[in-house]
Amino acid sequence: MSSIRALISPTRIPEAPKVLGPGLTKPGLCNAIIIACGWFLTRGKHAVTQALVETGVSGRVHHERFHRFFSRGAWSPDDLGKLVFAKIVELLVDPDQPLELILDDTLSKHRGPKIFGLDAHLDAVRSTKTVRMFAFGHVWVVLAISVELPFSQRHWALPIAFRLYQTVKGCEKRGVPYKKKTELGRDMVDMVARWAPDIRFRVLADSAYANATLIKGRPSNVTFIGSMRTDSVLTAVPTKFVREPGRPGRPRLRGERLPKPFELAEDDTHRWKKTRVFIYGKPTLVHFKEVVAQWYRVSGIEPLRVVIVRTDAGKIPYRVFFSTDPKMSTSRILEAYSRRWAIEVCFRDLKQEFGFEDCQARKQNAVERTCPFLGYCYSLLVLWFASLTESERRAAEVERPWYRTKQNYSFADVLRAARLVLSQPGVSDLLCDLADLGEIPKRGRRSSSRLRGPSG
């Protein structure tokens, strides 16, 4: 504990949420810093009021002020996401390489009759092919950046945009237009592409998002990498988009019908090729077949590179992947798609370590802002840990003599380091000063000693 006090300044963590400053008012920024630091310190059940208790701010100002930060604050989640995106690009992204975005959705379980947007959704974790399990809660469609960090050998997914999905019945009940998850995902992809039109993007997504909504008409600086069904209809790329002599009508857009992916996999006239790729943290020998073809129903006339991979384990004999860049090699496609798994780890960390499902918000504004704000705090906390030197990170490490194979830091280690720093003397006083600074005086109102306490 003494070593971390000597190495890491206690003011460095409260500085991290200041990235959001341009998107907030001055009082709003003070509230955001206090809530974020209190959320970092909380163990167990998370709540805004518990964050105030952890920071020592409870009793100095009324707790309703921090609830109003979400329900009535003058800020937009997309504006804060843009600031987080810019910070990630500034610190971690190589300008000469494409920036990888991961798109997926996750179920955040909640119960309560007065919570906005609450519906029954399919629980993909508990469901099987024969049994479909449902749970009440919110479904969030999330767009994250895949980055490499100096303290870990795996890729991390840092959230930069959120959309709340509502079912058809829920939209009819609330009188709002219905949008599919894929439409919400397309909105976010288009938004991020507008944020940085000079950056080349790669969107990584599973088969649920590999459809025409995401792929057709996408921005010119976006490449899509995903998976497809083994019975997808493929056609050859026509050599020339010209009208055949003697045939009326428009020029031909599609070539001849090709074997479906599973038919190509079972065709012995096409031999399996071999390549060694680095996926899921280890080198793996992969048997594959590939073809450049059109998936007309999804991508129109655009040619794709389709890769059929033979799986030696499990019940699924083949997996099919594709890229909208036909010049992309098979190894790069497979390695890029494997990095999609980082967002699943992110969802696990947010729910089990960061209280993502503990949100107590009920009103529409509060529901639509709280979870995105927590996702941005997650990204900023990881960026803070990445900014530390190796000696500073080791000072926050817990010694476990029986665990000698650990080589990487996890998000639990990131949180532990933040809590050690925020537990240092003087941090609570700093946050209480911020609480006093963010208080907006009102004419004719008397300060309550019960709420504000001693000025200290």
C-alpha positions as a Markdown table, in Angstrom:
| # | Residue | x | y | z |
|---|---|---|---|---|
| 1 | Met | 0.0 | 0.0 | 0.0 |
| 2 | Ser | 2.8 | 2.4 | 0.8 |
| 3 | Ser | 4.5 | 1.6 | -2.5 |
| 4 | Ile | 1.4 | 2.6 | -4.5 |
| 5 | Arg | 1.1 | 5.8 | -2.5 |
| 6 | Ala | 4.6 | 6.7 | -3.4 |
| 7 | Leu | 4.2 | 6.0 | -7.1 |
| 8 | Ile | 0.7 | 7.0 | -8.2 |
| 9 | Ser | -0.7 | 10.4 | -7.5 |
| 10 | Pro | -4.2 | 10.2 | -6.1 |
| 11 | Thr | -5.4 | 12.9 | -8.4 |
| 12 | Arg | -4.8 | 10.9 | -11.6 |
| 13 | Ile | -8.0 | 8.9 | -11.4 |
| 14 | Pro | -10.3 | 11.9 | -10.9 |
| 15 | Glu | -8.5 | 13.4 | -13.9 |
| 16 | Ala | -9.6 | 10.5 | -16.2 |
| 17 | Pro | -13.4 | 11.4 | -16.4 |
| 18 | Lys | -12.4 | 15.0 | -17.3 |
| 19 | Val | -12.1 | 13.7 | -20.9 |
| 20 | Leu | -15.9 | 14.1 | -20.8 |
| 21 | Gly | -15.7 | 17.8 | -19.8 |
| 22 | Pro | -16.4 | 19.3 | -23.3 |
| 23 | Gly | -19.7 | 17.4 | -23.4 |
| 24 | Leu | -20.9 | 18.5 | -19.9 |
| 25 | Thr | -21.6 | 21.7 | -18.0 |
| 26 | Lys | -19.2 | 22.6 | -15.1 |
| 27 | Pro | -21.6 | 21.2 | -12.4 |
| 28 | Gly | -22.3 | 18.2 | -14.6 |
| 29 | Leu | -18.6 | 17.4 | -14.8 |
| 30 | Cys | -18.2 | 17.6 | -11.0 |
| 31 | Asn | -21.2 | 15.2 | -10.7 |
| 32 | Ala | -19.7 | 12.9 | -13.3 |
| 33 | Ile | -16.3 | 12.7 | -11.5 |
| 34 | Ile | -17.9 | 12.0 | -8.1 |
| 35 | Ile | -20.2 | 9.3 | -9.5 |
| 36 | Ala | -17.4 | 7.6 | -11.5 |
| 37 | Cys | -15.0 | 7.5 | -8.6 |
| 38 | Gly | -17.7 | 6.3 | -6.3 |
| 39 | Trp | -18.6 | 3.6 | -8.8 |
| 40 | Phe | -15.0 | 2.5 | -9.0 |
| 41 | Leu | -14.8 | 2.2 | -5.2 |
| 42 | Thr | -18.1 | 0.2 | -4.8 |
| 43 | Arg | -17.9 | -3.4 | -4.0 |
| 44 | Gly | -21.0 | -5.5 | -4.3 |
| 45 | Lys | -24.3 | -3.9 | -5.2 |
| 46 | His | -23.8 | -0.6 | -7.2 |
| 47 | Ala | -26.0 | 2.4 | -7.0 |
| 48 | Val | -25.6 | 6.2 | -7.3 |
| 49 | Thr | -26.3 | 6.6 | -3.5 |
| 50 | Gln | -23.7 | 4.0 | -2.7 |
| 51 | Ala | -21.2 | 5.9 | -4.9 |
| 52 | Leu | -21.8 | 8.9 | -2.7 |
| 53 | Val | -21.2 | 6.9 | 0.4 |
| 54 | Glu | -18.0 | 5.5 | -1.0 |
| 55 | Thr | -16.6 | 9.0 | -1.9 |
| 56 | Gly | -17.7 | 10.6 | 1.4 |
| 57 | Val | -20.0 | 13.0 | -0.4 |
| 58 | Ser | -23.2 | 11.7 | 1.1 |
| 59 | Gly | -24.6 | 14.3 | 3.6 |
| 60 | Arg | -22.8 | 17.2 | 2.1 |
| 61 | Val | -25.2 | 17.8 | -0.8 |
| 62 | His | -28.6 | 16.2 | -1.5 |
| 63 | His | -28.4 | 12.9 | -3.4 |
| 64 | Glu | -31.2 | 14.0 | -5.8 |
| 65 | Arg | -28.7 | 16.2 | -7.5 |
| 66 | Phe | -26.8 | 13.2 | -8.7 |
| 67 | His | -29.9 | 11.4 | -9.8 |
| 68 | Arg | -30.9 | 14.5 | -11.8 |
| 69 | Phe | -27.5 | 14.3 | -13.6 |
| 70 | Phe | -29.0 | 11.3 | -15.4 |
| 71 | Ser | -32.7 | 12.2 | -15.6 |
| 72 | Arg | -32.4 | 15.9 | -16.4 |
| 73 | Gly | -28.8 | 16.7 | -17.2 |
| 74 | Ala | -27.9 | 18.8 | -20.3 |
| 75 | Trp | -25.8 | 16.2 | -22.0 |
| 76 | Ser | -26.0 | 13.5 | -24.7 |
| 77 | Pro | -24.6 | 10.0 | -24.5 |
| 78 | Asp | -23.5 | 10.2 | -28.1 |
| 79 | Asp | -21.5 | 13.4 | -27.4 |
| 80 | Leu | -19.7 | 11.7 | -24.5 |
| 81 | Gly | -19.1 | 8.7 | -26.7 |
| 82 | Lys | -17.5 | 10.9 | -29.3 |
| 83 | Leu | -15.1 | 12.3 | -26.7 |
| 84 | Val | -14.1 | 8.8 | -25.5 |
| 85 | Phe | -13.7 | 7.7 | -29.2 |
| 86 | Ala | -11.3 | 10.7 | -29.8 |
| 87 | Lys | -9.3 | 9.8 | -26.7 |
| 88 | Ile | -8.9 | 6.2 | -27.7 |
| 89 | Val | -7.8 | 7.1 | -31.2 |
| 90 | Glu | -5.3 | 9.6 | -29.8 |
| 91 | Leu | -3.7 | 7.2 | -27.4 |
| 92 | Leu | -4.0 | 3.7 | -28.8 |
| 93 | Val | -4.8 | 3.6 | -32.5 |
| 94 | Asp | -2.2 | 3.4 | -35.3 |
| 95 | Pro | -3.2 | 5.9 | -38.0 |
| 96 | Asp | -1.8 | 3.6 | -40.7 |
| 97 | Gln | -3.9 | 0.6 | -39.8 |
| 98 | Pro | -7.7 | 0.1 | -40.0 |
| 99 | Leu | -9.6 | 0.8 | -36.8 |
| 100 | Glu | -11.6 | -2.3 | -35.8 |
| 101 | Leu | -15.1 | -1.8 | -34.4 |
| 102 | Ile | -17.0 | -4.7 | -32.7 |
| 103 | Leu | -20.8 | -4.7 | -32.8 |
| 104 | Asp | -23.0 | -6.9 | -30.5 |
| 105 | Asp | -25.8 | -6.8 | -28.0 |
| 106 | Thr | -26.2 | -7.9 | -24.4 |
| 107 | Leu | -29.1 | -8.5 | -22.0 |
| 108 | Ser | -29.1 | -6.5 | -18.8 |
| 109 | Lys | -31.6 | -8.2 | -16.4 |
| 110 | His | -34.0 | -6.0 | -14.4 |
| 111 | Arg | -37.5 | -6.4 | -12.8 |
| 112 | Gly | -40.0 | -3.7 | -11.9 |
| 113 | Pro | -43.3 | -2.4 | -13.2 |
| 114 | Lys | -42.3 | 1.2 | -13.6 |
| 115 | Ile | -38.9 | 0.9 | -15.3 |
| 116 | Phe | -38.8 | 2.4 | -18.8 |
| 117 | Gly | -38.2 | 0.1 | -21.7 |
| 118 | Leu | -38.5 | -3.1 | -19.7 |
| 119 | Asp | -39.5 | -6.1 | -21.8 |
| 120 | Ala | -39.1 | -9.9 | -21.9 |
| 121 | His | -36.1 | -10.8 | -24.1 |
| 122 | Leu | -34.5 | -14.0 | -25.2 |
| 123 | Asp | -31.7 | -14.9 | -22.8 |
| 124 | Ala | -29.0 | -16.3 | -25.2 |
| 125 | Val | -26.8 | -17.5 | -22.4 |
| 126 | Arg | -29.3 | -19.8 | -20.9 |
| 127 | Ser | -31.1 | -20.8 | -24.1 |
| 128 | Thr | -30.3 | -23.9 | -26.2 |
| 129 | Lys | -31.4 | -25.1 | -29.6 |
| 130 | Thr | -34.3 | -26.9 | -28.1 |
| 131 | Val | -35.2 | -24.7 | -25.1 |
| 132 | Arg | -35.7 | -20.9 | -25.4 |
| 133 | Met | -35.3 | -19.0 | -22.1 |
| 134 | Phe | -36.6 | -15.5 | -21.6 |
| 135 | Ala | -35.8 | -12.8 | -19.0 |
| 136 | Phe | -37.0 | -9.3 | -18.1 |
| 137 | Gly | -34.6 | -6.6 | -18.7 |
| 138 | His | -33.0 | -4.2 | -21.2 |
| 139 | Val | -31.1 | -5.2 | -24.4 |
| 140 | Trp | -28.3 | -2.9 | -25.3 |
| 141 | Val | -26.8 | -2.8 | -28.7 |
| 142 | Val | -23.1 | -1.8 | -28.2 |
| 143 | Leu | -20.4 | -0.6 | -30.5 |
| 144 | Ala | -16.9 | -0.9 | -29.2 |
| 145 | Ile | -13.3 | -0.3 | -30.4 |
| 146 | Ser | -10.9 | -3.3 | -30.4 |
| 147 | Val | -7.5 | -2.2 | -29.1 |
| 148 | Glu | -4.2 | -3.6 | -28.0 |
| 149 | Leu | -3.0 | -2.6 | -24.6 |
| 150 | Pro | 0.5 | -2.6 | -23.1 |
| 151 | Phe | -0.5 | -4.7 | -20.1 |
| 152 | Ser | -2.3 | -7.5 | -21.8 |
| 153 | Gln | -1.6 | -10.0 | -24.7 |
| 154 | Arg | -5.3 | -10.1 | -25.7 |
| 155 | His | -7.4 | -7.4 | -27.4 |
| 156 | Trp | -9.8 | -5.3 | -25.3 |
| 157 | Ala | -13.2 | -3.9 | -26.4 |
| 158 | Leu | -13.8 | -0.4 | -25.2 |
| 159 | Pro | -17.4 | 0.8 | -25.6 |
| 160 | Ile | -18.0 | 4.1 | -27.5 |
| 161 | Ala | -21.8 | 3.9 | -28.4 |
| 162 | Phe | -25.0 | 2.4 | -27.0 |
| 163 | Arg | -28.5 | 2.0 | -28.2 |
| 164 | Leu | -31.5 | 0.6 | -26.1 |
| 165 | Tyr | -33.5 | -2.0 | -28.1 |
| 166 | Gln | -37.2 | -2.2 | -27.5 |
| 167 | Thr | -39.5 | -5.0 | -28.7 |
| 168 | Val | -42.3 | -4.5 | -31.2 |
| 169 | Lys | -45.0 | -4.8 | -28.4 |
| 170 | Gly | -43.0 | -2.4 | -26.3 |
| 171 | Cys | -42.8 | 0.2 | -29.1 |
| 172 | Glu | -46.6 | -0.1 | -29.8 |
| 173 | Lys | -47.4 | 0.3 | -26.2 |
| 174 | Arg | -45.2 | 3.5 | -25.9 |
| 175 | Gly | -46.2 | 4.8 | -29.3 |
| 176 | Val | -42.7 | 5.0 | -30.8 |
| 177 | Pro | -41.4 | 3.6 | -34.1 |
| 178 | Tyr | -39.8 | 0.1 | -33.9 |
| 179 | Lys | -36.2 | -0.4 | -34.9 |
| 180 | Lys | -34.5 | -3.7 | -35.2 |
| 181 | Lys | -31.2 | -4.4 | -33.5 |
| 182 | Thr | -29.5 | -4.3 | -36.9 |
| 183 | Glu | -30.9 | -0.9 | -37.6 |
| 184 | Leu | -29.7 | 0.4 | -34.3 |
| 185 | Gly | -26.3 | -1.0 | -35.1 |
| 186 | Arg | -26.3 | 0.6 | -38.5 |
| 187 | Asp | -27.1 | 4.0 | -36.9 |
| 188 | Met | -24.0 | 3.7 | -34.7 |
| 189 | Val | -21.7 | 2.5 | -37.5 |
| 190 | Asp | -22.8 | 5.5 | -39.7 |
| 191 | Met | -22.4 | 7.9 | -36.8 |
| 192 | Val | -18.8 | 6.7 | -36.0 |
| 193 | Ala | -17.9 | 6.8 | -39.7 |
| 194 | Arg | -19.0 | 10.5 | -39.7 |
| 195 | Trp | -16.9 | 11.2 | -36.7 |
| 196 | Ala | -13.7 | 10.2 | -38.5 |
| 197 | Pro | -14.3 | 10.1 | -42.3 |
| 198 | Asp | -10.5 | 9.8 | -42.9 |
| 199 | Ile | -10.1 | 6.6 | -40.9 |
| 200 | Arg | -10.6 | 3.2 | -42.4 |
| 201 | Phe | -12.9 | 1.0 | -40.2 |
| 202 | Arg | -13.5 | -2.7 | -40.0 |
| 203 | Val | -16.7 | -3.8 | -38.4 |
| 204 | Leu | -16.6 | -7.2 | -36.7 |
| 205 | Ala | -19.9 | -8.9 | -36.0 |
| 206 | Asp | -21.5 | -12.4 | -35.7 |
| 207 | Ser | -24.1 | -13.8 | -38.0 |
| 208 | Ala | -27.0 | -12.0 | -36.3 |
| 209 | Tyr | -25.6 | -8.7 | -37.7 |
| 210 | Ala | -24.3 | -10.0 | -41.0 |
| 211 | Asn | -27.3 | -8.9 | -43.2 |
| 212 | Ala | -28.2 | -6.3 | -45.8 |
| 213 | Thr | -29.1 | -3.7 | -43.1 |
| 214 | Leu | -25.4 | -3.5 | -42.0 |
| 215 | Ile | -23.7 | -4.2 | -45.3 |
| 216 | Lys | -25.6 | -2.7 | -48.2 |
| 217 | Gly | -25.0 | 1.0 | -48.7 |
| 218 | Arg | -22.6 | 1.3 | -45.8 |
| 219 | Pro | -20.1 | 4.2 | -45.7 |
| 220 | Ser | -17.2 | 3.9 | -48.2 |
| 221 | Asn | -14.6 | 3.8 | -45.4 |
| 222 | Val | -16.1 | 0.7 | -43.7 |
| 223 | Thr | -15.2 | -2.9 | -44.3 |
| 224 | Phe | -17.4 | -5.6 | -42.8 |
| 225 | Ile | -16.1 | -9.0 | -41.5 |
| 226 | Gly | -18.6 | -11.5 | -40.2 |
| 227 | Ser | -19.9 | -15.1 | -40.4 |
| 228 | Met | -22.7 | -16.5 | -42.6 |
| 229 | Arg | -24.9 | -19.6 | -42.7 |
| 230 | Thr | -23.5 | -22.7 | -44.4 |
| 231 | Asp | -26.5 | -22.8 | -46.8 |
| 232 | Ser | -26.2 | -19.2 | -48.0 |
| 233 | Val | -26.7 | -18.7 | -51.7 |
| 234 | Leu | -23.6 | -17.6 | -53.5 |
| 235 | Thr | -23.1 | -16.5 | -57.2 |
| 236 | Ala | -20.0 | -15.9 | -59.2 |
| 237 | Val | -18.8 | -12.4 | -60.0 |
| 238 | Pro | -19.7 | -11.6 | -63.6 |
| 239 | Thr | -16.6 | -10.7 | -65.7 |
| 240 | Lys | -18.4 | -7.7 | -67.2 |
| 241 | Phe | -21.5 | -5.9 | -66.2 |
| 242 | Val | -22.8 | -5.7 | -69.9 |
| 243 | Arg | -25.8 | -6.9 | -71.7 |
| 244 | Glu | -25.4 | -10.2 | -73.5 |
| 245 | Pro | -25.9 | -9.9 | -77.3 |
| 246 | Gly | -29.4 | -10.7 | -78.4 |
| 247 | Arg | -30.8 | -10.6 | -74.8 |
| 248 | Pro | -33.1 | -7.7 | -73.9 |
| 249 | Gly | -33.3 | -6.1 | -70.5 |
| 250 | Arg | -30.8 | -4.6 | -68.1 |
| 251 | Pro | -27.2 | -5.8 | -68.0 |
| 252 | Arg | -26.6 | -8.9 | -65.9 |
| 253 | Leu | -25.6 | -8.2 | -62.3 |
| 254 | Arg | -25.0 | -11.7 | -61.0 |
| 255 | Gly | -22.9 | -14.5 | -62.3 |
| 256 | Glu | -23.7 | -18.3 | -62.4 |
| 257 | Arg | -24.9 | -20.0 | -59.3 |
| 258 | Leu | -22.1 | -21.4 | -57.1 |
| 259 | Pro | -22.2 | -24.3 | -54.7 |
| 260 | Lys | -23.4 | -23.3 | -51.2 |
| 261 | Pro | -20.7 | -23.2 | -48.5 |
| 262 | Phe | -21.6 | -26.7 | -47.1 |
| 263 | Glu | -21.7 | -28.1 | -50.6 |
| 264 | Leu | -18.3 | -26.6 | -51.4 |
| 265 | Ala | -16.9 | -28.1 | -48.1 |
| 266 | Glu | -18.2 | -31.6 | -49.0 |
| 267 | Asp | -16.9 | -31.4 | -52.6 |
| 268 | Asp | -13.8 | -33.6 | -52.8 |
| 269 | Thr | -12.7 | -32.0 | -56.1 |
| 270 | His | -11.7 | -28.9 | -54.1 |
| 271 | Arg | -9.0 | -29.9 | -51.6 |
| 272 | Trp | -8.6 | -28.4 | -48.2 |
| 273 | Lys | -5.9 | -25.9 | -47.8 |
| 274 | Lys | -3.8 | -25.3 | -44.6 |
| 275 | Thr | -2.7 | -22.2 | -42.8 |
| 276 | Arg | -1.5 | -21.4 | -39.3 |
| 277 | Val | -3.2 | -18.4 | -37.7 |
| 278 | Phe | -3.0 | -16.8 | -34.2 |
| 279 | Ile | -6.5 | -16.9 | -32.8 |
| 280 | Tyr | -7.9 | -16.8 | -29.3 |
| 281 | Gly | -4.5 | -16.4 | -27.8 |
| 282 | Lys | -2.7 | -19.3 | -29.5 |
| 283 | Pro | -1.4 | -20.5 | -32.9 |
| 284 | Thr | -3.8 | -22.8 | -34.6 |
| 285 | Leu | -3.6 | -24.9 | -37.7 |
| 286 | Val | -6.7 | -24.3 | -39.8 |
| 287 | His | -8.1 | -26.3 | -42.8 |
| 288 | Phe | -10.0 | -24.1 | -45.1 |
| 289 | Lys | -11.5 | -23.5 | -48.6 |
| 290 | Glu | -12.1 | -20.1 | -50.0 |
| 291 | Val | -14.0 | -18.5 | -52.9 |
| 292 | Val | -14.6 | -15.0 | -54.2 |
| 293 | Ala | -18.3 | -14.7 | -54.8 |
| 294 | Gln | -21.4 | -12.5 | -54.5 |
| 295 | Trp | -23.9 | -12.9 | -51.6 |
| 296 | Tyr | -26.5 | -11.0 | -53.6 |
| 297 | Arg | -29.3 | -11.0 | -51.0 |
| 298 | Val | -27.0 | -9.4 | -48.4 |
| 299 | Ser | -24.3 | -7.4 | -50.2 |
| 300 | Gly | -25.8 | -7.0 | -53.7 |
| 301 | Ile | -23.3 | -7.0 | -56.5 |
| 302 | Glu | -20.3 | -6.4 | -54.2 |
| 303 | Pro | -17.8 | -9.3 | -54.3 |
| 304 | Leu | -16.8 | -11.0 | -51.0 |
| 305 | Arg | -14.1 | -13.3 | -49.9 |
| 306 | Val | -15.8 | -16.3 | -48.4 |
| 307 | Val | -13.8 | -18.7 | -46.2 |
| 308 | Ile | -15.1 | -22.2 | -45.2 |
| 309 | Val | -13.3 | -23.6 | -42.1 |
| 310 | Arg | -13.4 | -27.2 | -41.0 |
| 311 | Thr | -13.9 | -27.7 | -37.3 |
| 312 | Asp | -12.4 | -30.8 | -35.8 |
| 313 | Ala | -14.2 | -30.5 | -32.5 |
| 314 | Gly | -17.8 | -29.8 | -31.6 |
| 315 | Lys | -21.1 | -30.6 | -33.3 |
| 316 | Ile | -20.8 | -28.0 | -36.1 |
| 317 | Pro | -18.6 | -29.5 | -38.9 |
| 318 | Tyr | -18.0 | -26.2 | -40.7 |
| 319 | Arg | -17.9 | -22.5 | -40.0 |
| 320 | Val | -18.2 | -19.8 | -42.8 |
| 321 | Phe | -16.6 | -16.4 | -42.6 |
| 322 | Phe | -16.5 | -13.5 | -45.1 |
| 323 | Ser | -15.0 | -10.1 | -45.7 |
| 324 | Thr | -16.3 | -7.4 | -48.0 |
| 325 | Asp | -12.7 | -6.7 | -49.0 |
| 326 | Pro | -12.0 | -9.5 | -51.5 |
| 327 | Lys | -8.3 | -8.8 | -51.4 |
| 328 | Met | -8.0 | -9.6 | -47.7 |
| 329 | Ser | -6.2 | -12.9 | -47.0 |
| 330 | Thr | -7.8 | -15.8 | -45.2 |
| 331 | Ser | -5.5 | -15.6 | -42.2 |
| 332 | Arg | -6.3 | -11.9 | -41.7 |
| 333 | Ile | -10.0 | -12.6 | -41.9 |
| 334 | Leu | -9.9 | -15.4 | -39.4 |
| 335 | Glu | -7.6 | -13.4 | -37.0 |
| 336 | Ala | -9.8 | -10.3 | -37.2 |
| 337 | Tyr | -13.0 | -12.2 | -36.6 |
| 338 | Ser | -11.5 | -13.9 | -33.5 |
| 339 | Arg | -10.9 | -10.5 | -32.0 |
| 340 | Arg | -14.7 | -10.1 | -31.9 |
| 341 | Trp | -14.6 | -12.2 | -28.7 |
| 342 | Ala | -13.2 | -9.2 | -26.8 |
| 343 | Ile | -16.7 | -7.7 | -26.6 |
| 344 | Glu | -18.0 | -10.8 | -24.8 |
| 345 | Val | -15.3 | -10.4 | -22.2 |
| 346 | Cys | -16.2 | -6.7 | -21.9 |
| 347 | Phe | -19.9 | -7.6 | -21.2 |
| 348 | Arg | -18.7 | -10.1 | -18.6 |
| 349 | Asp | -16.6 | -7.5 | -16.9 |
| 350 | Leu | -19.3 | -4.8 | -17.0 |
| 351 | Lys | -21.9 | -7.1 | -15.4 |
| 352 | Gln | -19.9 | -9.1 | -12.9 |
| 353 | Glu | -17.3 | -6.5 | -11.9 |
| 354 | Phe | -18.7 | -3.1 | -12.7 |
| 355 | Gly | -22.4 | -3.2 | -11.7 |
| 356 | Phe | -23.8 | -2.8 | -15.2 |
| 357 | Glu | -27.0 | -4.6 | -14.2 |
| 358 | Asp | -27.4 | -2.8 | -10.9 |
| 359 | Cys | -28.8 | 0.4 | -12.5 |
| 360 | Gln | -31.8 | 1.6 | -10.4 |
| 361 | Ala | -33.0 | 4.1 | -13.0 |
| 362 | Arg | -36.7 | 4.2 | -13.9 |
| 363 | Lys | -37.4 | 7.3 | -16.1 |
| 364 | Gln | -36.6 | 7.3 | -19.8 |
| 365 | Asn | -33.7 | 9.7 | -19.7 |
| 366 | Ala | -32.1 | 8.1 | -16.7 |
| 367 | Val | -32.4 | 4.6 | -18.3 |
| 368 | Glu | -31.0 | 5.7 | -21.6 |
| 369 | Arg | -28.0 | 7.5 | -20.0 |
| 370 | Thr | -26.9 | 5.5 | -17.0 |
| 371 | Cys | -25.6 | 2.4 | -18.8 |
| 372 | Pro | -23.8 | 4.3 | -21.6 |
| 373 | Phe | -22.2 | 6.5 | -18.9 |
| 374 | Leu | -21.0 | 3.4 | -17.1 |
| 375 | Gly | -19.6 | 2.0 | -20.4 |
| 376 | Tyr | -17.7 | 5.1 | -21.0 |
| 377 | Cys | -16.3 | 5.1 | -17.4 |
| 378 | Tyr | -15.2 | 1.5 | -18.1 |
| 379 | Ser | -13.3 | 2.7 | -21.2 |
| 380 | Leu | -11.7 | 5.6 | -19.4 |
| 381 | Leu | -10.6 | 3.5 | -16.5 |
| 382 | Val | -8.9 | 1.0 | -18.8 |
| 383 | Leu | -7.2 | 4.0 | -20.6 |
| 384 | Trp | -6.0 | 5.3 | -17.2 |
| 385 | Phe | -4.5 | 1.9 | -16.3 |
| 386 | Ala | -2.8 | 1.8 | -19.7 |
| 387 | Ser | -1.2 | 5.2 | -19.0 |
| 388 | Leu | 0.6 | 3.8 | -15.9 |
| 389 | Thr | 4.2 | 2.6 | -16.1 |
| 390 | Glu | 5.0 | -1.1 | -15.5 |
| 391 | Ser | 6.4 | -0.3 | -12.0 |
| 392 | Glu | 3.2 | 1.6 | -11.1 |
| 393 | Arg | 1.0 | -1.3 | -12.3 |
| 394 | Arg | 3.2 | -3.8 | -10.3 |
| 395 | Ala | 2.8 | -1.7 | -7.2 |
| 396 | Ala | -1.0 | -2.3 | -7.3 |
| 397 | Glu | -0.6 | -6.0 | -8.0 |
| 398 | Val | -1.7 | -8.4 | -5.3 |
| 399 | Glu | 0.9 | -11.1 | -4.6 |
| 400 | Arg | -0.3 | -14.6 | -5.0 |
| 401 | Pro | 2.6 | -17.1 | -4.6 |
| 402 | Trp | 0.4 | -20.0 | -5.6 |
| 403 | Tyr | -0.6 | -18.4 | -8.9 |
| 404 | Arg | 2.6 | -18.4 | -11.0 |
| 405 | Thr | 1.2 | -18.6 | -14.5 |
| 406 | Lys | -0.5 | -15.2 | -14.5 |
| 407 | Gln | 1.0 | -13.1 | -17.3 |
| 408 | Asn | -1.8 | -10.5 | -18.1 |
| 409 | Tyr | -3.8 | -8.0 | -16.1 |
| 410 | Ser | -7.6 | -8.4 | -16.0 |
| 411 | Phe | -10.3 | -5.8 | -15.4 |
| 412 | Ala | -10.4 | -7.0 | -11.8 |
| 413 | Asp | -6.8 | -5.9 | -11.5 |
| 414 | Val | -7.6 | -2.5 | -13.1 |
| 415 | Leu | -10.4 | -2.0 | -10.6 |
| 416 | Arg | -8.2 | -3.1 | -7.7 |
| 417 | Ala | -5.5 | -0.6 | -8.7 |
| 418 | Ala | -8.1 | 2.2 | -8.9 |
| 419 | Arg | -9.5 | 1.4 | -5.5 |
| 420 | Leu | -6.1 | 1.4 | -3.9 |
| 421 | Val | -5.4 | 4.9 | -5.4 |
| 422 | Leu | -8.8 | 6.3 | -4.5 |
| 423 | Ser | -8.4 | 5.0 | -0.9 |
| 424 | Gln | -5.4 | 7.2 | -0.3 |
| 425 | Pro | -5.7 | 10.1 | 2.2 |
| 426 | Gly | -6.9 | 13.3 | 0.6 |
| 427 | Val | -9.0 | 11.8 | -2.2 |
| 428 | Ser | -12.2 | 12.0 | -0.3 |
| 429 | Asp | -11.5 | 15.7 | 0.6 |
| 430 | Leu | -10.8 | 16.4 | -3.1 |
| 431 | Leu | -14.1 | 14.8 | -4.1 |
| 432 | Cys | -16.0 | 16.7 | -1.4 |
| 433 | Asp | -14.5 | 19.9 | -2.7 |
| 434 | Leu | -15.8 | 19.0 | -6.1 |
| 435 | Ala | -19.2 | 18.4 | -4.6 |
| 436 | Asp | -19.2 | 21.9 | -3.1 |
| 437 | Leu | -17.9 | 23.4 | -6.4 |
| 438 | Gly | -20.6 | 21.8 | -8.4 |
| 439 | Glu | -23.4 | 23.1 | -6.2 |
| 440 | Ile | -25.6 | 25.6 | -8.0 |
| 441 | Pro | -26.8 | 28.3 | -5.6 |
| 442 | Lys | -30.4 | 29.3 | -5.8 |
| 443 | Arg | -31.8 | 32.6 | -4.7 |
| 444 | Gly | -33.7 | 32.6 | -1.4 |
| 445 | Arg | -32.5 | 29.0 | -0.5 |
| 446 | Arg | -30.9 | 28.4 | 2.8 |
| 447 | Ser | -28.2 | 25.8 | 3.1 |
| 448 | Ser | -29.2 | 22.9 | 5.2 |
| 449 | Ser | -26.5 | 21.9 | 7.8 |
| 450 | Arg | -28.0 | 18.4 | 7.8 |
| 451 | Leu | -27.3 | 18.0 | 4.1 |
| 452 | Arg | -24.2 | 20.0 | 3.6 |
| 453 | Gly | -22.4 | 19.4 | 6.8 |
| 454 | Pro | -19.3 | 21.3 | 7.9 |
| 455 | Ser | -17.4 | 23.1 | 5.1 |
| 456 | Gly | -14.2 | 21.5 | 6.3 |
